[in-house]
DNA sequence: TTGAAAGCGCTAACAA
DNA sequence: TTGTTAGCGCTTTCAA
């Protein structure tokens, strides 16, 4: 190693090519017609010196930056990272770069991440709020400066528009399916994730409204709660049921604990998930689940950010999910759909 | 909504407070002693106007930026995102901000991500290469400009130092454990992930050297391969074995497929994973696995980046993993260690 | 078509 | 202790 190379500036390219730096700028950006001879000379010099544009200088001068920031509560939730991946692809296509930052489930870090992105003059900000109440200040601060979209967790009364899955439709799809596959006399159980997040709350409420007769257990969005919920069902002496969960991770834990206890799935229990991205493939038998339309949601976010009109009041975009039938489904189409 | 607010500059704060902009700069950064009266006045003005520093201007002037970039092949691998989370925490403590970008498993995108980070004058770059051969150019280009560390996948002959898990030690821990728990006469099978990635190759080679008698099957780093491998074992008429896998996701798929086929784990088969972060908790019975020391590796990366000395040749830092005993372990300490 | 000059917002060297 | 000035690297007037 011979040490680090200092970065080459336009000035140096200009000197090398014997032109002014504005000519270099124009040659590289192609912003203006110019003699082919000079352009080639400039491009060759840039190449020879290994010139790469300093985006800081450009952004400072242009007063804009084609970067969109994404702040996640953490990187460990597979649904969040699936969104990050998809959002990155959609933005890239539209000429934006996506930079992602984790709030580590900490409000202070989230706030600093917001102001750091704002201080970098990013074009827009997408936030999955860490906390549905306390994240509001940071969200509104961002919203005052750049187009800001909140995703997946809805912060009450925030100025920022919200994009998410239409949980009511998702639950309706599930309920229709549940009525088809549940044998007469067997109970239906809903294993939720509390009421702390808007997604969990909306799913739970929609379910309770449509199937008031169902037993409802509440926990959190993780595998361990699925394990515990399964044991709780068994402890209550339930030997067979259709179990609707509010996330695939819960379904996964529940299903494997039931199997470990010797229960047949889907023979004795039918387990239904929610999300359909990330971990849904892990389950065996394949999970029947509601698939969140991650791509459509990403496009909705792009739309809000590019067609941004600050005069329009903050809106809500709900994108409809669809049902993915797994091995728990008894219909022929279920197995066919999974292609196993 | 009343539209977006233009960002307030130091100049405006200075005018508001009736001082010069350098005084504002000093008051806000606390870089120099100054009269308390003026400082308070400046801080009040900044507060009143809602001033937030423009990091672009600062970075351009200071010629440095306390940001470290991380480029992942994709966001869907739980081990990568676990690293991202931990690395973010370690860097934050050290005064750096971590910004993450996904290469979408595409070399072109990876290259653009590298030059974009370089163009933003980041302090250092951490890359999990998308491809162990083809990523070299991008890695070396970065290395010429800023401290650059490659992680998890080792690119041959790259200038950038490498930080990773000591796979040989991990495999030794596994082999020792396997010899303890495998009943006499039962086979040992290694379910690997090919030779395309250095991690997979190193684990496979270490295992083959230590247990040449074992059957080796090769696939890829995903759950589906675990499912297929399990069926292959059963098709070969193997009714019981200790199965060592090269990643937890493979172990997870293998274990659930064996259970679905009615085999007892750990009664008939013992399944051992590798990674110990992200999805290891999903398994039931709990997986015995090698835990990659994500925090120690993150600190090693920080060390390389801060103590960077370009004159020193690129090095390799291997951090030792440890064994986490799951329910497959027959020793009492196994269950105790997991605390279930 | 090209060059000179200004200036984006900030900080640091230098003067007062 | 505070202000003046210069300049980080770039783009974009404005003039030639």
mmCIF file of N, CA, C and O in Angstrom, chain A residues 79-163:
data_model
loop_
_atom_site.group_PDB
_atom_site.id
_atom_site.type_symbol
_atom_site.label_atom_id
_atom_site.label_comp_id
_atom_site.label_asym_id
_atom_site.label_seq_id
_atom_site.Cartn_x
_atom_site.Cartn_y
_atom_site.Cartn_z
ATOM 1 N N UNK A 79 -39.641 -7.699 7.945
ATOM 2 C CA UNK A 79 -40.579 -6.939 7.129
ATOM 3 C C UNK A 79 -40.009 -5.553 6.802
ATOM 4 O O UNK A 79 -40.118 -5.068 5.678
ATOM 5 N N UNK A 80 -39.376 -4.946 7.770
ATOM 6 C CA UNK A 80 -38.765 -3.633 7.537
ATOM 7 C C UNK A 80 -37.661 -3.710 6.485
ATOM 8 O O UNK A 80 -37.553 -2.861 5.609
ATOM 9 N N UNK A 81 -36.844 -4.743 6.600
ATOM 10 C CA UNK A 81 -35.729 -4.824 5.655
ATOM 11 C C UNK A 81 -36.228 -5.175 4.255
ATOM 12 O O UNK A 81 -35.648 -4.743 3.264
ATOM 13 N N UNK A 82 -37.320 -5.936 4.195
ATOM 14 C CA UNK A 82 -37.897 -6.205 2.870
ATOM 15 C C UNK A 82 -38.360 -4.893 2.246
ATOM 16 O O UNK A 82 -38.174 -4.646 1.055
ATOM 17 N N UNK A 83 -38.934 -4.035 3.053
ATOM 18 C CA UNK A 83 -39.338 -2.728 2.538
ATOM 19 C C UNK A 83 -38.123 -1.939 2.073
ATOM 20 O O UNK A 83 -38.133 -1.335 0.998
ATOM 21 N N UNK A 84 -37.083 -1.958 2.874
ATOM 22 C CA UNK A 84 -35.875 -1.204 2.522
ATOM 23 C C UNK A 84 -35.349 -1.652 1.162
ATOM 24 O O UNK A 84 -34.995 -0.832 0.314
ATOM 25 N N UNK A 85 -35.322 -2.952 0.965
ATOM 26 C CA UNK A 85 -34.801 -3.484 -0.291
ATOM 27 C C UNK A 85 -35.659 -3.011 -1.470
ATOM 28 O O UNK A 85 -35.154 -2.518 -2.477
ATOM 29 N N UNK A 86 -36.958 -3.172 -1.312
ATOM 30 C CA UNK A 86 -37.876 -2.828 -2.396
ATOM 31 C C UNK A 86 -37.878 -1.320 -2.663
ATOM 32 O O UNK A 86 -37.871 -0.863 -3.803
ATOM 33 N N UNK A 87 -37.879 -0.571 -1.599
ATOM 34 C CA UNK A 87 -37.885 0.882 -1.725
ATOM 35 C C UNK A 87 -36.618 1.344 -2.445
ATOM 36 O O UNK A 87 -36.660 2.243 -3.289
ATOM 37 N N UNK A 88 -35.516 0.706 -2.111
ATOM 38 C CA UNK A 88 -34.250 1.037 -2.770
ATOM 39 C C UNK A 88 -34.348 0.825 -4.268
ATOM 40 O O UNK A 88 -33.918 1.667 -5.065
ATOM 41 N N UNK A 89 -34.951 -0.291 -4.665
ATOM 42 C CA UNK A 89 -35.064 -0.604 -6.094
ATOM 43 C C UNK A 89 -35.963 0.414 -6.793
ATOM 44 O O UNK A 89 -35.643 0.921 -7.861
ATOM 45 N N UNK A 90 -37.084 0.721 -6.170
ATOM 46 C CA UNK A 90 -38.033 1.658 -6.779
ATOM 47 C C UNK A 90 -37.423 3.056 -6.892
ATOM 48 O O UNK A 90 -37.560 3.729 -7.917
ATOM 49 N N UNK A 91 -36.723 3.477 -5.885
ATOM 50 C CA UNK A 91 -36.111 4.802 -5.915
ATOM 51 C C UNK A 91 -34.979 4.867 -6.927
ATOM 52 O O UNK A 91 -34.801 5.866 -7.608
ATOM 53 N N UNK A 92 -34.206 3.819 -6.997
ATOM 54 C CA UNK A 92 -33.073 3.790 -7.917
ATOM 55 C C UNK A 92 -33.564 4.021 -9.342
ATOM 56 O O UNK A 92 -32.994 4.808 -10.089
ATOM 57 N N UNK A 93 -34.638 3.306 -9.661
ATOM 58 C CA UNK A 93 -35.260 3.460 -10.967
ATOM 59 C C UNK A 93 -35.652 4.906 -11.244
ATOM 60 O O UNK A 93 -35.621 5.370 -12.373
ATOM 61 N N UNK A 94 -36.059 5.588 -10.186
ATOM 62 C CA UNK A 94 -36.530 6.964 -10.353
ATOM 63 C C UNK A 94 -35.394 7.978 -10.208
ATOM 64 O O UNK A 94 -35.635 9.186 -10.190
ATOM 65 N N UNK A 95 -34.164 7.478 -10.090
ATOM 66 C CA UNK A 95 -33.029 8.389 -10.031
ATOM 67 C C UNK A 95 -32.646 8.855 -8.640
ATOM 68 O O UNK A 95 -31.843 9.773 -8.493
ATOM 69 N N UNK A 96 -33.198 8.220 -7.628
ATOM 70 C CA UNK A 96 -32.830 8.576 -6.260
ATOM 71 C C UNK A 96 -31.990 7.468 -5.645
ATOM 72 O O UNK A 96 -32.182 6.294 -5.939
ATOM 73 N N UNK A 97 -31.113 7.870 -4.769
ATOM 74 C CA UNK A 97 -30.366 6.879 -4.006
ATOM 75 C C UNK A 97 -31.014 6.773 -2.627
ATOM 76 O O UNK A 97 -31.424 7.773 -2.048
ATOM 77 N N UNK A 98 -31.097 5.555 -2.123
ATOM 78 C CA UNK A 98 -31.674 5.371 -0.789
ATOM 79 C C UNK A 98 -30.570 5.098 0.220
ATOM 80 O O UNK A 98 -29.761 4.191 0.034
ATOM 81 N N UNK A 99 -30.539 5.894 1.281
ATOM 82 C CA UNK A 99 -29.609 5.631 2.375
ATOM 83 C C UNK A 99 -30.420 5.294 3.614
ATOM 84 O O UNK A 99 -31.407 5.966 3.927
ATOM 85 N N UNK A 100 -30.006 4.241 4.282
ATOM 86 C CA UNK A 100 -30.801 3.710 5.377
ATOM 87 C C UNK A 100 -30.068 3.874 6.696
ATOM 88 O O UNK A 100 -28.853 3.727 6.768
ATOM 89 N N UNK A 101 -30.836 4.182 7.718
ATOM 90 C CA UNK A 101 -30.268 4.367 9.045
ATOM 91 C C UNK A 101 -31.186 3.687 10.061
ATOM 92 O O UNK A 101 -32.404 3.692 9.901
ATOM 93 N N UNK A 102 -30.603 3.086 11.075
ATOM 94 C CA UNK A 102 -31.416 2.440 12.101
ATOM 95 C C UNK A 102 -31.523 3.313 13.335
ATOM 96 O O UNK A 102 -30.544 3.916 13.760
ATOM 97 N N UNK A 103 -32.708 3.354 13.908
ATOM 98 C CA UNK A 103 -32.906 4.137 15.129
ATOM 99 C C UNK A 103 -32.600 3.307 16.365
ATOM 100 O O UNK A 103 -32.671 3.811 17.489
ATOM 101 N N UNK A 104 -32.270 2.031 16.163
ATOM 102 C CA UNK A 104 -31.992 1.173 17.309
ATOM 103 C C UNK A 104 -33.106 1.193 18.347
ATOM 104 O O UNK A 104 -32.852 1.040 19.544
ATOM 105 N N UNK A 105 -34.336 1.401 17.880
ATOM 106 C CA UNK A 105 -35.498 1.473 18.778
ATOM 107 C C UNK A 105 -35.325 2.508 19.874
ATOM 108 O O UNK A 105 -35.839 2.350 20.983
ATOM 109 N N UNK A 106 -34.619 3.553 19.568
ATOM 110 C CA UNK A 106 -34.352 4.574 20.568
ATOM 111 C C UNK A 106 -34.788 5.930 20.019
ATOM 112 O O UNK A 106 -34.380 6.337 18.929
ATOM 113 N N UNK A 107 -35.606 6.617 20.776
ATOM 114 C CA UNK A 107 -36.162 7.882 20.277
ATOM 115 C C UNK A 107 -35.095 8.936 20.062
ATOM 116 O O UNK A 107 -35.157 9.717 19.122
ATOM 117 N N UNK A 108 -34.115 8.964 20.951
ATOM 118 C CA UNK A 108 -33.042 9.945 20.819
ATOM 119 C C UNK A 108 -32.254 9.716 19.543
ATOM 120 O O UNK A 108 -31.939 10.654 18.808
ATOM 121 N N UNK A 109 -31.952 8.465 19.278
ATOM 122 C CA UNK A 109 -31.202 8.145 18.064
ATOM 123 C C UNK A 109 -32.044 8.460 16.834
ATOM 124 O O UNK A 109 -31.555 8.986 15.844
ATOM 125 N N UNK A 110 -33.318 8.161 16.932
ATOM 126 C CA UNK A 110 -34.201 8.456 15.807
ATOM 127 C C UNK A 110 -34.205 9.958 15.510
ATOM 128 O O UNK A 110 -34.108 10.382 14.362
ATOM 129 N N UNK A 111 -34.294 10.742 16.559
ATOM 130 C CA UNK A 111 -34.332 12.185 16.368
ATOM 131 C C UNK A 111 -33.028 12.688 15.734
ATOM 132 O O UNK A 111 -33.021 13.497 14.818
ATOM 133 N N UNK A 112 -31.923 12.153 16.227
ATOM 134 C CA UNK A 112 -30.643 12.561 15.648
ATOM 135 C C UNK A 112 -30.518 12.116 14.190
ATOM 136 O O UNK A 112 -29.953 12.823 13.363
ATOM 137 N N UNK A 113 -31.051 10.926 13.912
ATOM 138 C CA UNK A 113 -30.998 10.453 12.520
ATOM 139 C C UNK A 113 -31.793 11.393 11.621
ATOM 140 O O UNK A 113 -31.367 11.733 10.518
ATOM 141 N N UNK A 114 -32.950 11.841 12.104
ATOM 142 C CA UNK A 114 -33.760 12.769 11.324
ATOM 143 C C UNK A 114 -32.985 14.055 11.080
ATOM 144 O O UNK A 114 -32.856 14.519 9.939
ATOM 145 N N UNK A 115 -32.413 14.626 12.122
ATOM 146 C CA UNK A 115 -31.775 15.922 11.877
ATOM 147 C C UNK A 115 -30.493 15.764 11.088
ATOM 148 O O UNK A 115 -30.116 16.656 10.332
ATOM 149 N N UNK A 116 -29.858 14.621 11.218
ATOM 150 C CA UNK A 116 -28.688 14.390 10.392
ATOM 151 C C UNK A 116 -29.071 14.322 8.910
ATOM 152 O O UNK A 116 -28.431 14.926 8.058
ATOM 153 N N UNK A 117 -30.129 13.606 8.611
ATOM 154 C CA UNK A 117 -30.578 13.545 7.212
ATOM 155 C C UNK A 117 -30.975 14.935 6.719
ATOM 156 O O UNK A 117 -30.650 15.331 5.601
ATOM 157 N N UNK A 118 -31.678 15.657 7.554
ATOM 158 C CA UNK A 118 -32.092 17.001 7.140
ATOM 159 C C UNK A 118 -30.868 17.885 6.910
ATOM 160 O O UNK A 118 -30.818 18.658 5.954
ATOM 161 N N UNK A 119 -29.887 17.759 7.788
ATOM 162 C CA UNK A 119 -28.669 18.548 7.667
ATOM 163 C C UNK A 119 -27.885 18.208 6.412
ATOM 164 O O UNK A 119 -27.089 19.000 5.929
ATOM 165 N N UNK A 120 -28.110 17.018 5.883
ATOM 166 C CA UNK A 120 -27.446 16.625 4.637
ATOM 167 C C UNK A 120 -28.254 17.042 3.432
ATOM 168 O O UNK A 120 -27.930 16.659 2.324
ATOM 169 N N UNK A 121 -29.321 17.764 3.650
ATOM 170 C CA UNK A 121 -30.125 18.299 2.551
ATOM 171 C C UNK A 121 -30.718 17.217 1.664
ATOM 172 O O UNK A 121 -30.802 17.375 0.449
ATOM 173 N N UNK A 122 -31.129 16.107 2.280
ATOM 174 C CA UNK A 122 -31.738 15.060 1.473
ATOM 175 C C UNK A 122 -33.031 15.539 0.834
ATOM 176 O O UNK A 122 -33.656 16.495 1.292
ATOM 177 N N UNK A 123 -33.411 14.828 -0.197
ATOM 178 C CA UNK A 123 -34.586 15.227 -0.962
ATOM 179 C C UNK A 123 -35.877 14.887 -0.237
ATOM 180 O O UNK A 123 -36.854 15.631 -0.302
ATOM 181 N N UNK A 124 -35.900 13.760 0.433
ATOM 182 C CA UNK A 124 -37.115 13.331 1.122
ATOM 183 C C UNK A 124 -36.749 12.312 2.185
ATOM 184 O O UNK A 124 -35.630 11.784 2.193
ATOM 185 N N UNK A 125 -37.697 12.050 3.061
ATOM 186 C CA UNK A 125 -37.438 11.151 4.178
ATOM 187 C C UNK A 125 -38.600 10.178 4.353
ATOM 188 O O UNK A 125 -39.763 10.575 4.304
ATOM 189 N N UNK A 126 -38.255 8.907 4.536
ATOM 190 C CA UNK A 126 -39.262 7.900 4.848
ATOM 191 C C UNK A 126 -38.949 7.370 6.241
ATOM 192 O O UNK A 126 -37.801 7.026 6.524
ATOM 193 N N UNK A 127 -39.945 7.332 7.085
ATOM 194 C CA UNK A 127 -39.714 6.905 8.465
ATOM 195 C C UNK A 127 -40.696 5.813 8.866
ATOM 196 O O UNK A 127 -41.901 5.951 8.659
ATOM 197 N N UNK A 128 -40.163 4.737 9.393
ATOM 198 C CA UNK A 128 -41.002 3.801 10.144
ATOM 199 C C UNK A 128 -40.804 4.200 11.590
ATOM 200 O O UNK A 128 -39.735 3.963 12.156
ATOM 201 N N UNK A 129 -41.791 4.844 12.172
ATOM 202 C CA UNK A 129 -41.587 5.440 13.504
ATOM 203 C C UNK A 129 -41.259 4.386 14.558
ATOM 204 O O UNK A 129 -41.828 3.299 14.550
ATOM 205 N N UNK A 130 -40.368 4.739 15.447
ATOM 206 C CA UNK A 130 -40.033 3.832 16.542
ATOM 207 C C UNK A 130 -41.149 3.786 17.576
ATOM 208 O O UNK A 130 -41.391 2.773 18.201
ATOM 209 N N UNK A 131 -41.815 4.914 17.706
ATOM 210 C CA UNK A 131 -42.883 4.961 18.707
ATOM 211 C C UNK A 131 -44.051 5.767 18.143
ATOM 212 O O UNK A 131 -43.852 6.843 17.589
ATOM 213 N N UNK A 132 -45.236 5.237 18.305
ATOM 214 C CA UNK A 132 -46.365 5.841 17.602
ATOM 215 C C UNK A 132 -46.823 7.165 18.187
ATOM 216 O O UNK A 132 -47.584 7.895 17.565
ATOM 217 N N UNK A 133 -46.386 7.453 19.382
ATOM 218 C CA UNK A 133 -46.748 8.752 19.940
ATOM 219 C C UNK A 133 -45.519 9.650 19.940
ATOM 220 O O UNK A 133 -45.505 10.732 19.364
ATOM 221 N N UNK A 134 -44.458 9.143 20.535
ATOM 222 C CA UNK A 134 -43.286 9.985 20.783
ATOM 223 C C UNK A 134 -42.487 10.317 19.528
ATOM 224 O O UNK A 134 -41.701 11.267 19.529
ATOM 225 N N UNK A 135 -42.680 9.586 18.455
ATOM 226 C CA UNK A 135 -41.933 9.900 17.238
ATOM 227 C C UNK A 135 -42.526 11.092 16.502
ATOM 228 O O UNK A 135 -41.961 11.570 15.524
ATOM 229 N N UNK A 136 -43.646 11.554 16.986
ATOM 230 C CA UNK A 136 -44.347 12.597 16.251
ATOM 231 C C UNK A 136 -43.530 13.862 16.081
ATOM 232 O O UNK A 136 -43.498 14.443 14.991
ATOM 233 N N UNK A 137 -42.846 14.269 17.126
ATOM 234 C CA UNK A 137 -42.076 15.513 17.059
ATOM 235 C C UNK A 137 -41.039 15.444 15.937
ATOM 236 O O UNK A 137 -40.942 16.351 15.104
ATOM 237 N N UNK A 138 -40.298 14.347 15.907
ATOM 238 C CA UNK A 138 -39.260 14.209 14.888
ATOM 239 C C UNK A 138 -39.875 14.189 13.489
ATOM 240 O O UNK A 138 -39.376 14.816 12.555
ATOM 241 N N UNK A 139 -40.974 13.478 13.377
ATOM 242 C CA UNK A 139 -41.654 13.345 12.093
ATOM 243 C C UNK A 139 -42.130 14.703 11.593
ATOM 244 O O UNK A 139 -41.973 15.059 10.423
ATOM 245 N N UNK A 140 -42.727 15.471 12.473
ATOM 246 C CA UNK A 140 -43.243 16.776 12.064
ATOM 247 C C UNK A 140 -42.107 17.746 11.755
ATOM 248 O O UNK A 140 -42.207 18.557 10.830
ATOM 249 N N UNK A 141 -41.028 17.627 12.512
ATOM 250 C CA UNK A 141 -39.869 18.480 12.224
ATOM 251 C C UNK A 141 -39.363 18.201 10.814
ATOM 252 O O UNK A 141 -39.062 19.118 10.048
ATOM 253 N N UNK A 142 -39.308 16.932 10.461
ATOM 254 C CA UNK A 142 -38.856 16.562 9.118
ATOM 255 C C UNK A 142 -39.840 17.076 8.078
ATOM 256 O O UNK A 142 -39.455 17.644 7.052
ATOM 257 N N UNK A 143 -41.094 16.894 8.377
ATOM 258 C CA UNK A 143 -42.142 17.242 7.427
ATOM 259 C C UNK A 143 -42.135 18.725 7.081
ATOM 260 O O UNK A 143 -42.528 19.131 5.991
ATOM 261 N N UNK A 144 -41.698 19.533 8.022
ATOM 262 C CA UNK A 144 -41.639 20.972 7.774
ATOM 263 C C UNK A 144 -40.571 21.325 6.735
ATOM 264 O O UNK A 144 -40.620 22.389 6.130
ATOM 265 N N UNK A 145 -39.600 20.441 6.599
ATOM 266 C CA UNK A 145 -38.469 20.773 5.741
ATOM 267 C C UNK A 145 -38.459 20.035 4.412
ATOM 268 O O UNK A 145 -38.114 20.614 3.388
ATOM 269 N N UNK A 146 -38.778 18.757 4.430
ATOM 270 C CA UNK A 146 -38.760 17.967 3.196
ATOM 271 C C UNK A 146 -39.979 17.055 3.155
ATOM 272 O O UNK A 146 -40.596 16.796 4.188
ATOM 273 N N UNK A 147 -40.318 16.572 1.958
ATOM 274 C CA UNK A 147 -41.410 15.604 1.874
ATOM 275 C C UNK A 147 -41.096 14.418 2.780
ATOM 276 O O UNK A 147 -40.009 13.828 2.686
ATOM 277 N N UNK A 148 -42.008 14.095 3.655
ATOM 278 C CA UNK A 148 -41.772 13.050 4.639
ATOM 279 C C UNK A 148 -42.959 12.096 4.642
ATOM 280 O O UNK A 148 -44.101 12.529 4.616
ATOM 281 N N UNK A 149 -42.659 10.808 4.639
ATOM 282 C CA UNK A 149 -43.725 9.813 4.630
ATOM 283 C C UNK A 149 -43.517 8.877 5.806
ATOM 284 O O UNK A 149 -42.399 8.432 6.059
ATOM 285 N N UNK A 150 -44.575 8.601 6.532
ATOM 286 C CA UNK A 150 -44.468 7.584 7.565
ATOM 287 C C UNK A 150 -45.043 6.286 7.030
ATOM 288 O O UNK A 150 -46.000 6.271 6.264
ATOM 289 N N UNK A 151 -44.448 5.195 7.477
ATOM 290 C CA UNK A 151 -44.781 3.900 6.911
ATOM 291 C C UNK A 151 -45.022 2.884 8.014
ATOM 292 O O UNK A 151 -44.348 2.898 9.042
ATOM 293 N N UNK A 152 -45.978 2.033 7.775
ATOM 294 C CA UNK A 152 -46.270 0.865 8.613
ATOM 295 C C UNK A 152 -46.849 1.183 9.995
ATOM 296 O O UNK A 152 -47.735 0.493 10.468
ATOM 297 N N UNK A 153 -46.304 2.169 10.660
ATOM 298 C CA UNK A 153 -46.876 2.525 11.967
ATOM 299 C C UNK A 153 -47.372 3.952 11.889
ATOM 300 O O UNK A 153 -46.618 4.857 11.566
ATOM 301 N N UNK A 154 -48.606 4.125 12.200
ATOM 302 C CA UNK A 154 -49.230 5.415 11.978
ATOM 303 C C UNK A 154 -49.168 6.272 13.234
ATOM 304 O O UNK A 154 -49.716 5.919 14.264
ATOM 305 N N UNK A 155 -48.501 7.383 13.135
ATOM 306 C CA UNK A 155 -48.416 8.295 14.276
ATOM 307 C C UNK A 155 -49.620 9.231 14.250
ATOM 308 O O UNK A 155 -49.856 9.918 13.257
ATOM 309 N N UNK A 156 -50.345 9.240 15.339
ATOM 310 C CA UNK A 156 -51.581 10.023 15.382
ATOM 311 C C UNK A 156 -51.295 11.503 15.185
ATOM 312 O O UNK A 156 -50.342 12.047 15.745
ATOM 313 N N UNK A 157 -52.102 12.138 14.352
ATOM 314 C CA UNK A 157 -52.070 13.596 14.163
ATOM 315 C C UNK A 157 -50.769 14.142 13.594
ATOM 316 O O UNK A 157 -50.501 15.332 13.711
ATOM 317 N N UNK A 158 -49.967 13.285 12.990
ATOM 318 C CA UNK A 158 -48.737 13.817 12.394
ATOM 319 C C UNK A 158 -49.052 14.521 11.076
ATOM 320 O O UNK A 158 -50.029 14.209 10.403
ATOM 321 N N UNK A 159 -48.207 15.481 10.744
ATOM 322 C CA UNK A 159 -48.372 16.183 9.468
ATOM 323 C C UNK A 159 -47.981 15.304 8.283
ATOM 324 O O UNK A 159 -48.370 15.582 7.145
ATOM 325 N N UNK A 160 -47.173 14.296 8.539
ATOM 326 C CA UNK A 160 -46.632 13.495 7.437
ATOM 327 C C UNK A 160 -47.662 12.489 6.942
ATOM 328 O O UNK A 160 -48.337 11.841 7.744
ATOM 329 N N UNK A 161 -47.790 12.360 5.630
ATOM 330 C CA UNK A 161 -48.712 11.369 5.095
ATOM 331 C C UNK A 161 -48.274 9.962 5.471
ATOM 332 O O UNK A 161 -47.097 9.714 5.740
ATOM 333 N N UNK A 162 -49.236 9.068 5.461
ATOM 334 C CA UNK A 162 -48.990 7.684 5.871
ATOM 335 C C UNK A 162 -49.227 6.739 4.704
ATOM 336 O O UNK A 162 -50.204 6.889 3.971
ATOM 337 N N UNK A 163 -48.331 5.780 4.556
ATOM 338 C CA UNK A 163 -48.545 4.716 3.577
ATOM 339 C C UNK A 163 -48.479 3.389 4.316
ATOM 340 O O UNK A 163 -47.580 3.165 5.124
#
